[in-house]
Coordinates of C-alpha atoms in Angstrom, one line a residue:
X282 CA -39.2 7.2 -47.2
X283 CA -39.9 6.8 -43.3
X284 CA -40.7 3.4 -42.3
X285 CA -39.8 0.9 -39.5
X286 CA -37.5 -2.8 -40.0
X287 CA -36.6 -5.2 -38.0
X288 CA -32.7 -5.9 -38.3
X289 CA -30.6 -9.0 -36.5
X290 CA -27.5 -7.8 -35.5
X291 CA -24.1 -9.3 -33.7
X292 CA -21.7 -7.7 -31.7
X293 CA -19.3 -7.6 -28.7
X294 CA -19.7 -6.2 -25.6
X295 CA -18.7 -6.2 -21.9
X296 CA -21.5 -6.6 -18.9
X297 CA -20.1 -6.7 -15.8
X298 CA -23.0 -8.2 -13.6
X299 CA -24.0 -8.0 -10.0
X300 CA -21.8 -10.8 -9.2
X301 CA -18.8 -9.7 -11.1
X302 CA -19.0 -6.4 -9.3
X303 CA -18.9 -8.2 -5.9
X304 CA -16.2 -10.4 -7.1
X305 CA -13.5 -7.2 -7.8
X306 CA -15.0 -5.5 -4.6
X307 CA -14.5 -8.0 -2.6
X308 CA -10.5 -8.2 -4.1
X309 CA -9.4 -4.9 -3.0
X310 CA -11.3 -5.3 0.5
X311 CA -9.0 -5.4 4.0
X312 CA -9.0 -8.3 6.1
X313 CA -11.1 -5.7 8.6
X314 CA -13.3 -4.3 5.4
X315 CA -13.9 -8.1 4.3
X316 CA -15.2 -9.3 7.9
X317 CA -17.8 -6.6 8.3
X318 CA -18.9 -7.3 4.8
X319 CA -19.3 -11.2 6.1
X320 CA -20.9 -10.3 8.9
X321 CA -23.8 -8.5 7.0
X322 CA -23.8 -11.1 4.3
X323 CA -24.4 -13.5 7.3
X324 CA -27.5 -11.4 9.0
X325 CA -29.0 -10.8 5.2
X326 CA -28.9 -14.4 4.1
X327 CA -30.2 -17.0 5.8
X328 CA -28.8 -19.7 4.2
X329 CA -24.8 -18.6 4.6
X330 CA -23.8 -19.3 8.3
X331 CA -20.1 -19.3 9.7
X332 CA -18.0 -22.8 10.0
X333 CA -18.0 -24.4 13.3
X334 CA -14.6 -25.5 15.1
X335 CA -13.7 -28.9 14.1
X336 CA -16.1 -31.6 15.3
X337 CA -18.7 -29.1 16.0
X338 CA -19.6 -28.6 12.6
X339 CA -24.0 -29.5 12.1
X340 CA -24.8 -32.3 9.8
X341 CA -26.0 -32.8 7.0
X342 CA -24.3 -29.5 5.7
X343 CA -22.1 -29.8 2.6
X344 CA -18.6 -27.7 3.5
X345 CA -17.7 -25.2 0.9
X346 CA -14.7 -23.5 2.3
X347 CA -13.8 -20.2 1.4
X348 CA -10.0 -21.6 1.4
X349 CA -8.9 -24.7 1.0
X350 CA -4.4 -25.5 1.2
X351 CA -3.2 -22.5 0.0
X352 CA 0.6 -22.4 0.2
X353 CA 3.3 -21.6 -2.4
X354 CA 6.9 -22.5 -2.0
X355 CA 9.9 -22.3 -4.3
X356 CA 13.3 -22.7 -4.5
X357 CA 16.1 -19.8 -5.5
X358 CA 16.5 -19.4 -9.2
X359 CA 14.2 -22.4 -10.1
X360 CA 10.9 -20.4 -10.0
X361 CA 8.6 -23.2 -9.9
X362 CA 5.5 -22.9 -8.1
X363 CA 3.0 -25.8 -6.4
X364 CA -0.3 -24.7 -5.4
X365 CA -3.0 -26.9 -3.7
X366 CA -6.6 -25.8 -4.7
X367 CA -5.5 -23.9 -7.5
X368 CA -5.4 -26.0 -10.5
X369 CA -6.1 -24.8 -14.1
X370 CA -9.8 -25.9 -14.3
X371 CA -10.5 -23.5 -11.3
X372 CA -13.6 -21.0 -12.3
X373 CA -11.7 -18.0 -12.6
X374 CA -14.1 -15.1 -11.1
X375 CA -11.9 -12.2 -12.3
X376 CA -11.8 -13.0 -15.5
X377 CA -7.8 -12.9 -15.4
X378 CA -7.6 -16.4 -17.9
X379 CA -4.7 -16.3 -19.7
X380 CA -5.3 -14.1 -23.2
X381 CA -5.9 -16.9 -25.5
X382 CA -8.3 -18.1 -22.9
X383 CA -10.5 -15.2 -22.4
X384 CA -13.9 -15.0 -23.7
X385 CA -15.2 -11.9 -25.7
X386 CA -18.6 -12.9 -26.5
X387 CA -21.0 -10.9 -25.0
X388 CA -22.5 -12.4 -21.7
X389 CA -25.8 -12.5 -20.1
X390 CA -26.9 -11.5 -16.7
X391 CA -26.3 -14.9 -15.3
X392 CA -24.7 -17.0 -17.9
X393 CA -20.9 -17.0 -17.0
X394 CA -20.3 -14.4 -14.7
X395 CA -16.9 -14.3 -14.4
X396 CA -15.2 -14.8 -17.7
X397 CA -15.2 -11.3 -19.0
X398 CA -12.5 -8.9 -19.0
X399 CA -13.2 -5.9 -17.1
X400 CA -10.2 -4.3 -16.8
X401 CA -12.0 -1.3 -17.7
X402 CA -14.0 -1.9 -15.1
X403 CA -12.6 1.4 -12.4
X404 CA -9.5 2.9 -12.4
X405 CA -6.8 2.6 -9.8
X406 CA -8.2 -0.6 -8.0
X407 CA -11.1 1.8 -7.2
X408 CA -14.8 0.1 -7.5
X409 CA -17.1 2.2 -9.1
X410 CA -20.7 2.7 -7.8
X411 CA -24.3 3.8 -10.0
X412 CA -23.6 6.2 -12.6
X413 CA -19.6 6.0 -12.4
X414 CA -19.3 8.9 -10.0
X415 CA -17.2 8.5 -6.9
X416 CA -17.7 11.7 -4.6
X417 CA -14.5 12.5 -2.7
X418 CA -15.4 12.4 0.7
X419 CA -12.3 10.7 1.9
X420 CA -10.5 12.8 4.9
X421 CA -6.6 12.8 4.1
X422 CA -4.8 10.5 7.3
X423 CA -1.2 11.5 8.4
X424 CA 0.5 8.3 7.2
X425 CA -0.9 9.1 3.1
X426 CA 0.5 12.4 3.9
X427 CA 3.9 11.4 5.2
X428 CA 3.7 8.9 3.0
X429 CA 3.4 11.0 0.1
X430 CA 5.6 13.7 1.3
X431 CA 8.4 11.0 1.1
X432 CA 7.6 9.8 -2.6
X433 CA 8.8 13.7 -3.2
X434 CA 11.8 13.7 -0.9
X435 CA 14.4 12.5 -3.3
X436 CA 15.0 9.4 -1.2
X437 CA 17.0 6.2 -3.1
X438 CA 15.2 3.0 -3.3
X439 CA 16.2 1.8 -0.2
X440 CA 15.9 4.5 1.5
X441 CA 12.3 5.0 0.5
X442 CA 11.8 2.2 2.2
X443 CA 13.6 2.9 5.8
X444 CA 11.4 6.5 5.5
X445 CA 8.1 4.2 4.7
X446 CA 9.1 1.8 7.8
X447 CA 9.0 5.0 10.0
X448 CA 6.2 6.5 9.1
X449 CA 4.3 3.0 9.6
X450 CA 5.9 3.2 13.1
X451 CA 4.2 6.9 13.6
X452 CA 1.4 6.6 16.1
X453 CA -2.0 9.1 15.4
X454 CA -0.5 11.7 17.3
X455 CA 2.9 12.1 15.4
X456 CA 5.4 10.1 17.4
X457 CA 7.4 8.0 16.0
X458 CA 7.2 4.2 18.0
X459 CA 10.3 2.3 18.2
X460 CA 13.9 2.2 18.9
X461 CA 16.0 3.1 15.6
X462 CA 18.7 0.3 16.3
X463 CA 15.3 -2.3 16.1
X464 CA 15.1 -0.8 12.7
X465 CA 18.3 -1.1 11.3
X466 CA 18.4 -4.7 12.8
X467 CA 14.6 -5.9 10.7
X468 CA 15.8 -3.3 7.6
X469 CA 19.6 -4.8 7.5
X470 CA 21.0 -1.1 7.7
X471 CA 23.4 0.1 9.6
X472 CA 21.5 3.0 12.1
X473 CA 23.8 5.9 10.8
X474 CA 21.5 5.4 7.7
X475 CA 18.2 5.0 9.8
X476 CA 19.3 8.5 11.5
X477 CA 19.6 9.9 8.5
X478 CA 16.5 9.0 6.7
X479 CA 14.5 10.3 10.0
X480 CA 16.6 13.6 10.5
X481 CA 14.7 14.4 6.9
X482 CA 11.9 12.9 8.0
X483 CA 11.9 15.5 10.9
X484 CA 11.4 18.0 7.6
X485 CA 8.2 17.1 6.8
X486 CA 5.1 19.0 7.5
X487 CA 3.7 19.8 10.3
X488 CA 6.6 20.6 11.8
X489 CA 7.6 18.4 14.4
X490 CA 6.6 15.2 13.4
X491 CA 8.0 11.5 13.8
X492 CA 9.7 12.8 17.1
X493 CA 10.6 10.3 19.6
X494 CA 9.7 12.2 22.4
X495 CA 8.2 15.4 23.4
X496 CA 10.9 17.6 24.1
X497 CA 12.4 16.2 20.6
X498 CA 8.8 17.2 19.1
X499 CA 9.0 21.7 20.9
X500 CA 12.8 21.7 19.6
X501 CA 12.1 20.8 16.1
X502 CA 9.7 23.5 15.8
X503 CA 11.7 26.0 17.3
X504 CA 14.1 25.3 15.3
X505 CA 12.0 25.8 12.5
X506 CA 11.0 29.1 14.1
X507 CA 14.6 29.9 15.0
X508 CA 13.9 30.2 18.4
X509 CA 16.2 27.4 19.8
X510 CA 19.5 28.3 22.2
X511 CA 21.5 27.5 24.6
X512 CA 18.4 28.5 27.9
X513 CA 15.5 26.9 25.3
X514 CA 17.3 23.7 25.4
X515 CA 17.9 24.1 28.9
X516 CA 13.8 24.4 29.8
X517 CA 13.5 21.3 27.4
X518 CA 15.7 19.1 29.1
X519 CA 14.0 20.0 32.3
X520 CA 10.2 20.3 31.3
X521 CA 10.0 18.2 35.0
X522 CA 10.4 21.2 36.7
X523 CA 8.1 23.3 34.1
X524 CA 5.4 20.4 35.4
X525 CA 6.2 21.5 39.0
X526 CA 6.0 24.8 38.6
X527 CA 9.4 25.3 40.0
X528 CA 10.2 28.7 38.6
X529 CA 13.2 29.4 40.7
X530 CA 14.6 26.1 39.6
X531 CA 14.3 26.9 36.0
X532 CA 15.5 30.5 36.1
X533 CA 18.6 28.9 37.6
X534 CA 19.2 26.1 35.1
X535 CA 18.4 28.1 32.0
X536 CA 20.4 31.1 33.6
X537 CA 17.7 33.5 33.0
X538 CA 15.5 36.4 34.8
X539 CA 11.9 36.2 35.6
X540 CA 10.8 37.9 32.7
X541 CA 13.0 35.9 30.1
X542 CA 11.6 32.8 31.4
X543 CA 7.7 34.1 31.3
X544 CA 8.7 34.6 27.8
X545 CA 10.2 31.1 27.3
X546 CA 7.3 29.5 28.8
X547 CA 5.0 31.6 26.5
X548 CA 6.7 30.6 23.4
X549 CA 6.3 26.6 24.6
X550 CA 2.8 27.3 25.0
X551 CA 2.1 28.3 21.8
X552 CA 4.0 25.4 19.8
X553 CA 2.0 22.1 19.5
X554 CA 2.8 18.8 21.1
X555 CA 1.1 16.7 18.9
X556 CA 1.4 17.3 15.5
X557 CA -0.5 14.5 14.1
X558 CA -3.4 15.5 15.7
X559 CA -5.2 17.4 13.4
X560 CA -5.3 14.6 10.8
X561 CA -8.4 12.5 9.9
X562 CA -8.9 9.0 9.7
X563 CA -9.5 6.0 12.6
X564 CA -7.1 5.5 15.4
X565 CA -4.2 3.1 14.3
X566 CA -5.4 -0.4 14.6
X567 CA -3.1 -3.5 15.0
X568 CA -2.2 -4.7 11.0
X569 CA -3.3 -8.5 11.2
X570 CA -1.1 -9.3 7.9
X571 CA -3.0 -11.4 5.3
X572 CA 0.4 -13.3 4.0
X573 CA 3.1 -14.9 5.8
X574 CA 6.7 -15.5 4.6
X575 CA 8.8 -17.8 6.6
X576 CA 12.5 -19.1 4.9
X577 CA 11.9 -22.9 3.5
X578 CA 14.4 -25.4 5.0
X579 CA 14.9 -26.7 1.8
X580 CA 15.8 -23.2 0.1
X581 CA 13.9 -20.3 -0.7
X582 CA 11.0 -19.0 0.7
X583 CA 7.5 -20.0 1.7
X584 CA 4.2 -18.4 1.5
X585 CA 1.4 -19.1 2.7
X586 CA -1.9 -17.1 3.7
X587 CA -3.3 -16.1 7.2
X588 CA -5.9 -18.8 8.1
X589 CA -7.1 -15.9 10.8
X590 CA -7.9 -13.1 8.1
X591 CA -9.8 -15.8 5.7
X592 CA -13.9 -16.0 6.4
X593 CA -14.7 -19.3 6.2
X594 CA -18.3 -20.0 5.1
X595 CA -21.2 -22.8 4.8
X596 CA -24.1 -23.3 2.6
X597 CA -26.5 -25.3 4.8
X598 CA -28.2 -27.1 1.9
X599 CA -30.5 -29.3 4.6
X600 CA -31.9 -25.7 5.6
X601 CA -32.4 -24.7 2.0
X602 CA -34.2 -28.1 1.1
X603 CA -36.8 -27.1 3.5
X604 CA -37.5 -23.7 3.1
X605 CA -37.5 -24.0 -0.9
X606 CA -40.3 -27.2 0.0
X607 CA -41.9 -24.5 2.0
X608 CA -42.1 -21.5 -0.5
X609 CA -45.5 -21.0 -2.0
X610 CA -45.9 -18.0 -3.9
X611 CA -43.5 -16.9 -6.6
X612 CA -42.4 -14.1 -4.4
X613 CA -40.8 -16.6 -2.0
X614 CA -39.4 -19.3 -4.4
X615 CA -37.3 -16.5 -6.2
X616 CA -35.9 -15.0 -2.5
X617 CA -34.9 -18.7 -1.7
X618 CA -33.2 -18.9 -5.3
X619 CA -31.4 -15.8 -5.4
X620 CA -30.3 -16.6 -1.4
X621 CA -28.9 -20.0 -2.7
X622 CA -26.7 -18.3 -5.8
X623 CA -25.7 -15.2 -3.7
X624 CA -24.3 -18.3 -0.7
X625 CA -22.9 -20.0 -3.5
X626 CA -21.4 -17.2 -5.5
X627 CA -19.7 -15.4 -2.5
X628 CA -17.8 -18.5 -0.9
X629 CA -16.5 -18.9 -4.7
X630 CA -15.3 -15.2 -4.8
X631 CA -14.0 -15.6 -1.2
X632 CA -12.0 -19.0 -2.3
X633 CA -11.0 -17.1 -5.6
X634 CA -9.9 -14.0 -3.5
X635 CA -7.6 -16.0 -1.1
X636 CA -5.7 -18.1 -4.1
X637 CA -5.3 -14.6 -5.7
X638 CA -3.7 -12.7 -3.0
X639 CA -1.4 -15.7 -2.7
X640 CA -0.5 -15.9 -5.9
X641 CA 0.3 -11.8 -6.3
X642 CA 2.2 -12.6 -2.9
X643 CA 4.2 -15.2 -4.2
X644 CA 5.5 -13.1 -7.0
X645 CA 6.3 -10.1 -5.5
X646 CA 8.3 -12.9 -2.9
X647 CA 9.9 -14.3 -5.8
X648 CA 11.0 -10.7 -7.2
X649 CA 12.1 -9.0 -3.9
X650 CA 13.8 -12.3 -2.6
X651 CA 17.1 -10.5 -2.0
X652 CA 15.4 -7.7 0.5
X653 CA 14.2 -10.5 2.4
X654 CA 17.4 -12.4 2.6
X655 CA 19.8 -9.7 2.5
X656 CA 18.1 -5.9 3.7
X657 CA 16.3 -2.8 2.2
X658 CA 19.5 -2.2 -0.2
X659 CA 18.9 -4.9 -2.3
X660 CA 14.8 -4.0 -3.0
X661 CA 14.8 -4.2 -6.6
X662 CA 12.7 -2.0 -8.8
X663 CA 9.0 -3.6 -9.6
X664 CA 5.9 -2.4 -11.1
X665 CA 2.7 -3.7 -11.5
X666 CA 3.0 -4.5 -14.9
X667 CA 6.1 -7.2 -14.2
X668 CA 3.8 -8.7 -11.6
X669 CA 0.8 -9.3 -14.0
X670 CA 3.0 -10.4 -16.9
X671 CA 4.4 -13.0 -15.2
X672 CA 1.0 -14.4 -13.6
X673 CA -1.4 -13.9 -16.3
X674 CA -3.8 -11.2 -14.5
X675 CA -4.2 -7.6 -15.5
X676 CA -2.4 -4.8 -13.8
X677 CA -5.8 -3.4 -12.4
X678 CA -6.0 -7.0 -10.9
X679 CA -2.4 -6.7 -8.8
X680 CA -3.7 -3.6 -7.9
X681 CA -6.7 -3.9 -6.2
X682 CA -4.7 -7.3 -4.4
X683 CA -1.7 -5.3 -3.3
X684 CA -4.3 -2.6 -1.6
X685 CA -4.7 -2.6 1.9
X686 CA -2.9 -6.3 2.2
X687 CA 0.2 -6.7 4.0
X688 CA 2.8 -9.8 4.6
X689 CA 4.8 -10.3 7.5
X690 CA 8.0 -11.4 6.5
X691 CA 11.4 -12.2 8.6
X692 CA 12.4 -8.3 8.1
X693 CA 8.7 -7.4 9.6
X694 CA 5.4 -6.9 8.4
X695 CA 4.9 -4.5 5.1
X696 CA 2.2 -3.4 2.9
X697 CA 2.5 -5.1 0.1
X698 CA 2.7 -1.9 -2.4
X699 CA 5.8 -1.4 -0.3
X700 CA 7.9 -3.8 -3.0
X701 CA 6.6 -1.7 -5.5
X702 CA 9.5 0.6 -6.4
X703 CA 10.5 2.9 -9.3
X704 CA 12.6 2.1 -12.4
X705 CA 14.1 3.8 -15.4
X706 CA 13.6 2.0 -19.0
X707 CA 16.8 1.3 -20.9
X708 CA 16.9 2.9 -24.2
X709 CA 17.3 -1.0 -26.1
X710 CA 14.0 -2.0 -23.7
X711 CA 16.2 -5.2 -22.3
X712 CA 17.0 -4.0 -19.0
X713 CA 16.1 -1.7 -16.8
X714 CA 18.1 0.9 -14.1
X715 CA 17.2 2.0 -10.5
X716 CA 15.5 5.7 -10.2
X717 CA 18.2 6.1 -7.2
X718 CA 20.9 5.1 -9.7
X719 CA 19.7 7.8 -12.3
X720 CA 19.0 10.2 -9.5
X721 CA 23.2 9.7 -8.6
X722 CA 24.6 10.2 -12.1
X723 CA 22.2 13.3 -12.5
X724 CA 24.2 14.7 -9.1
X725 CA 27.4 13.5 -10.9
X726 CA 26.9 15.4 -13.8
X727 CA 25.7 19.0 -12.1
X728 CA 28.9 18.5 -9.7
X729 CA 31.0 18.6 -12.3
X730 CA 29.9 21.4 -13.5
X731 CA 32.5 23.8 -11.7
X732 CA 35.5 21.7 -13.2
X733 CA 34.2 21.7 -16.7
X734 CA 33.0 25.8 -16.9
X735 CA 29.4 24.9 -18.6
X736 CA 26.7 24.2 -17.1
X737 CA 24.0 21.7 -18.4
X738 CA 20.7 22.2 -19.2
X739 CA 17.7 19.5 -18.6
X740 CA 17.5 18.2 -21.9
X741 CA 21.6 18.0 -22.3
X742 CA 21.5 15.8 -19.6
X743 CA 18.6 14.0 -21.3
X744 CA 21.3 13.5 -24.4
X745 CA 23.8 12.5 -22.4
X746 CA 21.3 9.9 -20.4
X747 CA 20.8 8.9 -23.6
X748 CA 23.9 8.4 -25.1
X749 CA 24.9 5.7 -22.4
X750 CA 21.5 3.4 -22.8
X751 CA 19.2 5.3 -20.4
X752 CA 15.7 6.3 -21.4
X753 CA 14.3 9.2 -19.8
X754 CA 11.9 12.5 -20.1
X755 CA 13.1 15.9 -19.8
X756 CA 10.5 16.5 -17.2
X757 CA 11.5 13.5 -15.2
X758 CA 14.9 15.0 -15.3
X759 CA 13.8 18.2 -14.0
X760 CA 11.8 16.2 -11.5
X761 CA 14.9 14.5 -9.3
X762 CA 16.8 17.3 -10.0
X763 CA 14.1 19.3 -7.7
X764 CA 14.0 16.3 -5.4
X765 CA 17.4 16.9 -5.1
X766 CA 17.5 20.8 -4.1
X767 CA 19.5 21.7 -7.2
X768 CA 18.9 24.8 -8.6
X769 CA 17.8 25.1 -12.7
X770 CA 20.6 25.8 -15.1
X771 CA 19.6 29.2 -15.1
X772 CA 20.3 29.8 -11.5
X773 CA 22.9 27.7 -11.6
X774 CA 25.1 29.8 -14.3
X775 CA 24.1 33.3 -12.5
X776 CA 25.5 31.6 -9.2
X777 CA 28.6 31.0 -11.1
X778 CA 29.0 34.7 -12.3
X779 CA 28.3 35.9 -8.8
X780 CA 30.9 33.4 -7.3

């Protein structure tokens, strides 16, 4: 029989309000993003207004700074940490409490807006918007696709990060900005290695890119073409004389007739002297890092955030006592309310936001300590995962921190997913290897090949791998094997035939 009830029922549930939502956008902002998202928040609220130099500063207006002394230090090996204005009874906005801590009850619109878990909450550090649907309107830039051209290049650890350090130097049009030897000097390399890593660099597509100077930029692409001798690197090293139109000068240095050089020339033409050009994205701007690193006299390091990069914001309560006497109608008592708990709500997420990034910071200091202290060889492998373990937030949380954030440390200033590098799981779980060092004992193994008369497949390397404590896939075997430019075992056993 049909017929209606009424039933009470409990359950759990995750609602991520407004205020949440501006919380984990405002996380995986840039220092540039964050100010123009201040600035608006200033012109739409009345009540929010910037903090004026010291002495300056209107009264009665109760200070509510979006930072307060944010520094970490610590010593080698000790690993403790001492951080002003970030004590355990902090609201935690994020919802990043340790485990035992976390709430699970569900939540109302305003009750407790920051104690939920919403690690679910986007993927990839990426904020969703509406329905859940992110249109892809994003134009590819030339660094994310040097950048990603490098995560394929077989490079070791370290030198994944030399590459990464040149492609940061790359100005919009393709050039790479810099003298090498300034490199290996910030890096601790010696600059045989910083040569090496840009000589595959100078394989990357489009052709001719990270050149140091024109004529560097036509004679890797006629290379490519196979166009380059003896008379095309003669015009090159005299494109002065191209510029002046000195045609008998040229046909003399390049040792060539008229009609040889008209064809020279015509080639040059058609090559492209600035390869970057035809990328999207903004000019490069000037990276204002959000974290600085500086050695600690008594040991260590210390960190501490950018005062410059960090918004700091007022609630003028004196303003909002008389305009909250002054509302009349419902309409304008609710605007001044929701004015006063937006103010109040965003300097918290700012002030949460700033003890955040230091605290990510901090770690990924305390992990990569011997790249700062002794070069790019020593970066250790980290993931997110290590990071968030060891400072009770969720991956998705390091994330969205270590996005578009950099730190300016004694070796230069880096993005901070820079520290983030690759590592292979053991096959006990206690330890882990580097990807480079996995990557070499694959090469080992093939090499050998020759002397031993078999060749081995993908997944006899995987047994092998195996056999002396390292976990890996066979398609991750395959994987830095094709980084590497060897062949399959297939090609490799008919090219042992044929030889």
């Amino acid at each position: 029989m049909i017929g209606q009830r009424l039933e009470v029922r409990q359950g759990q549930g995750l609602v991520i309000t407004p205020q949440l939502q501006q919380a984990i956008k405002l996380l995986q902002l840039s220092n540039l993003e964050l100010d123009d998202f201040v600035e608006a928040e200033l012109e739409r609220n009345p009540l929010l207004q910037r903090e004026e130099p010291e002495g300056e500063t209107p009264e009665p207006v109760e200070r509510v700074e979006a930072t307060s002394d944010s520094e970490m230090s610590f010593g080698d090996g000790v690993g403790h940490e001492s951080v002003s204005g970030m004590d355990a009874g902090s609201d935690d906005v994020y919802g990043d409490a340790a485990p035992g801590e976390r709430t699970s009850d569900r939540m109302t619109d305003e009750a407790q807006p920051g104690l939920s878990d919403w690690s679910s909450a986007g993927k990839g550090g990426q904020m969703f918007e509406g329905n859940g649907e992110r249109p892809d309107t994003h134009e590819l830039t030339l660094w994310e696709h040097l950048q990603a051209q490098a995560s394929s290049a077989g490079f070791s650890v370290a030198d994944h990060g030399v590459a990464m350090t040149l492609i940061d130097a790359t100005d919009e049009g393709g050039y790479l900005r810099g003298e090498l030897s300034e490199f290996a000097d910030r890096l601790g390399v010696s600059l045989e290695r910083i040569e090496a890593v840009l000589a595959v660099c100078h394989g990357f597509e489009p052709t001719g890119i990270m050149a140091r100077s024109v004529p560097e930029c036509l004679k890797l692409q006629l290379i490519e073409r196979n166009r380059f001798d003896p008379a095309m690197a003669a015009l090159l090293d005299n494109l002065d004389l191209l510029a002046r139109r000195d045609l008998a000068g040229l046909k003399r240095v390049c040792d060539v007739d008229g009609e040889d050089l008209t064809d020279m020339i015509a080639e040059l033409k058609a090559l492209t002297p600035r390869p970057g050009a035809g990328f999207g994205g903004e000019p490069a701007q000037t990276v204002a890092p959000d974290v600085h690193v500086r050695p600690d006299p008594a040991g260590g390091w210390r960190v501490e955030l950018n005062a410059d990069t960090l918004p700091r914001l007022l609630v003028d309560k004196r303003y909002h006592g008389l305009v909250q006497a002054g509302a009349r109608s419902d309409t304008e008592k609710t605007f001044v309310a929701d004015c006063a708990a937006q103010a109040n709500w965003l300097v918290k997420s700012l002030d949460q936001r700033a003890k955040t990034i230091l605290k990510v910071s901090s770690e990924i200091v305390r992990q990569q300590d011997a790249f700062l202290a002794f070069g790019v060889e020593f970066l250790r492998p980290l993931n997110l995962k290590t990071v968030a373990d060891a400072i009770g937030m969720h991956e998705s949380t390091v994330s969205r921190v270590t996005s578009n954030k950099y730190i300016a440390t004694p070796r230069g200033v880096f993005e901070l997913k820079f520290f983030f590098t690759a590592a292979i799981q053991s096959v006990d779980g206690a330890s882990t290897h580097s990807a480079e060092a996995v990557r070499h004992r694959i090469k080992s193994m093939i090499d050998g090949e020759g002397l031993e008369g078999d060749v081995l497949s993908d997944d006899k390397i995987v047994e092998i791998l195996k056999e002396t404590g390292i976990d890996i896939a066979r398609r991750t075997v395959a994987k830095y094997r094709e980084a590497l430019r060897i062949p399959s075992s297939v090609e490799r056993r008919r090219m042992m035939k044929t030889a």
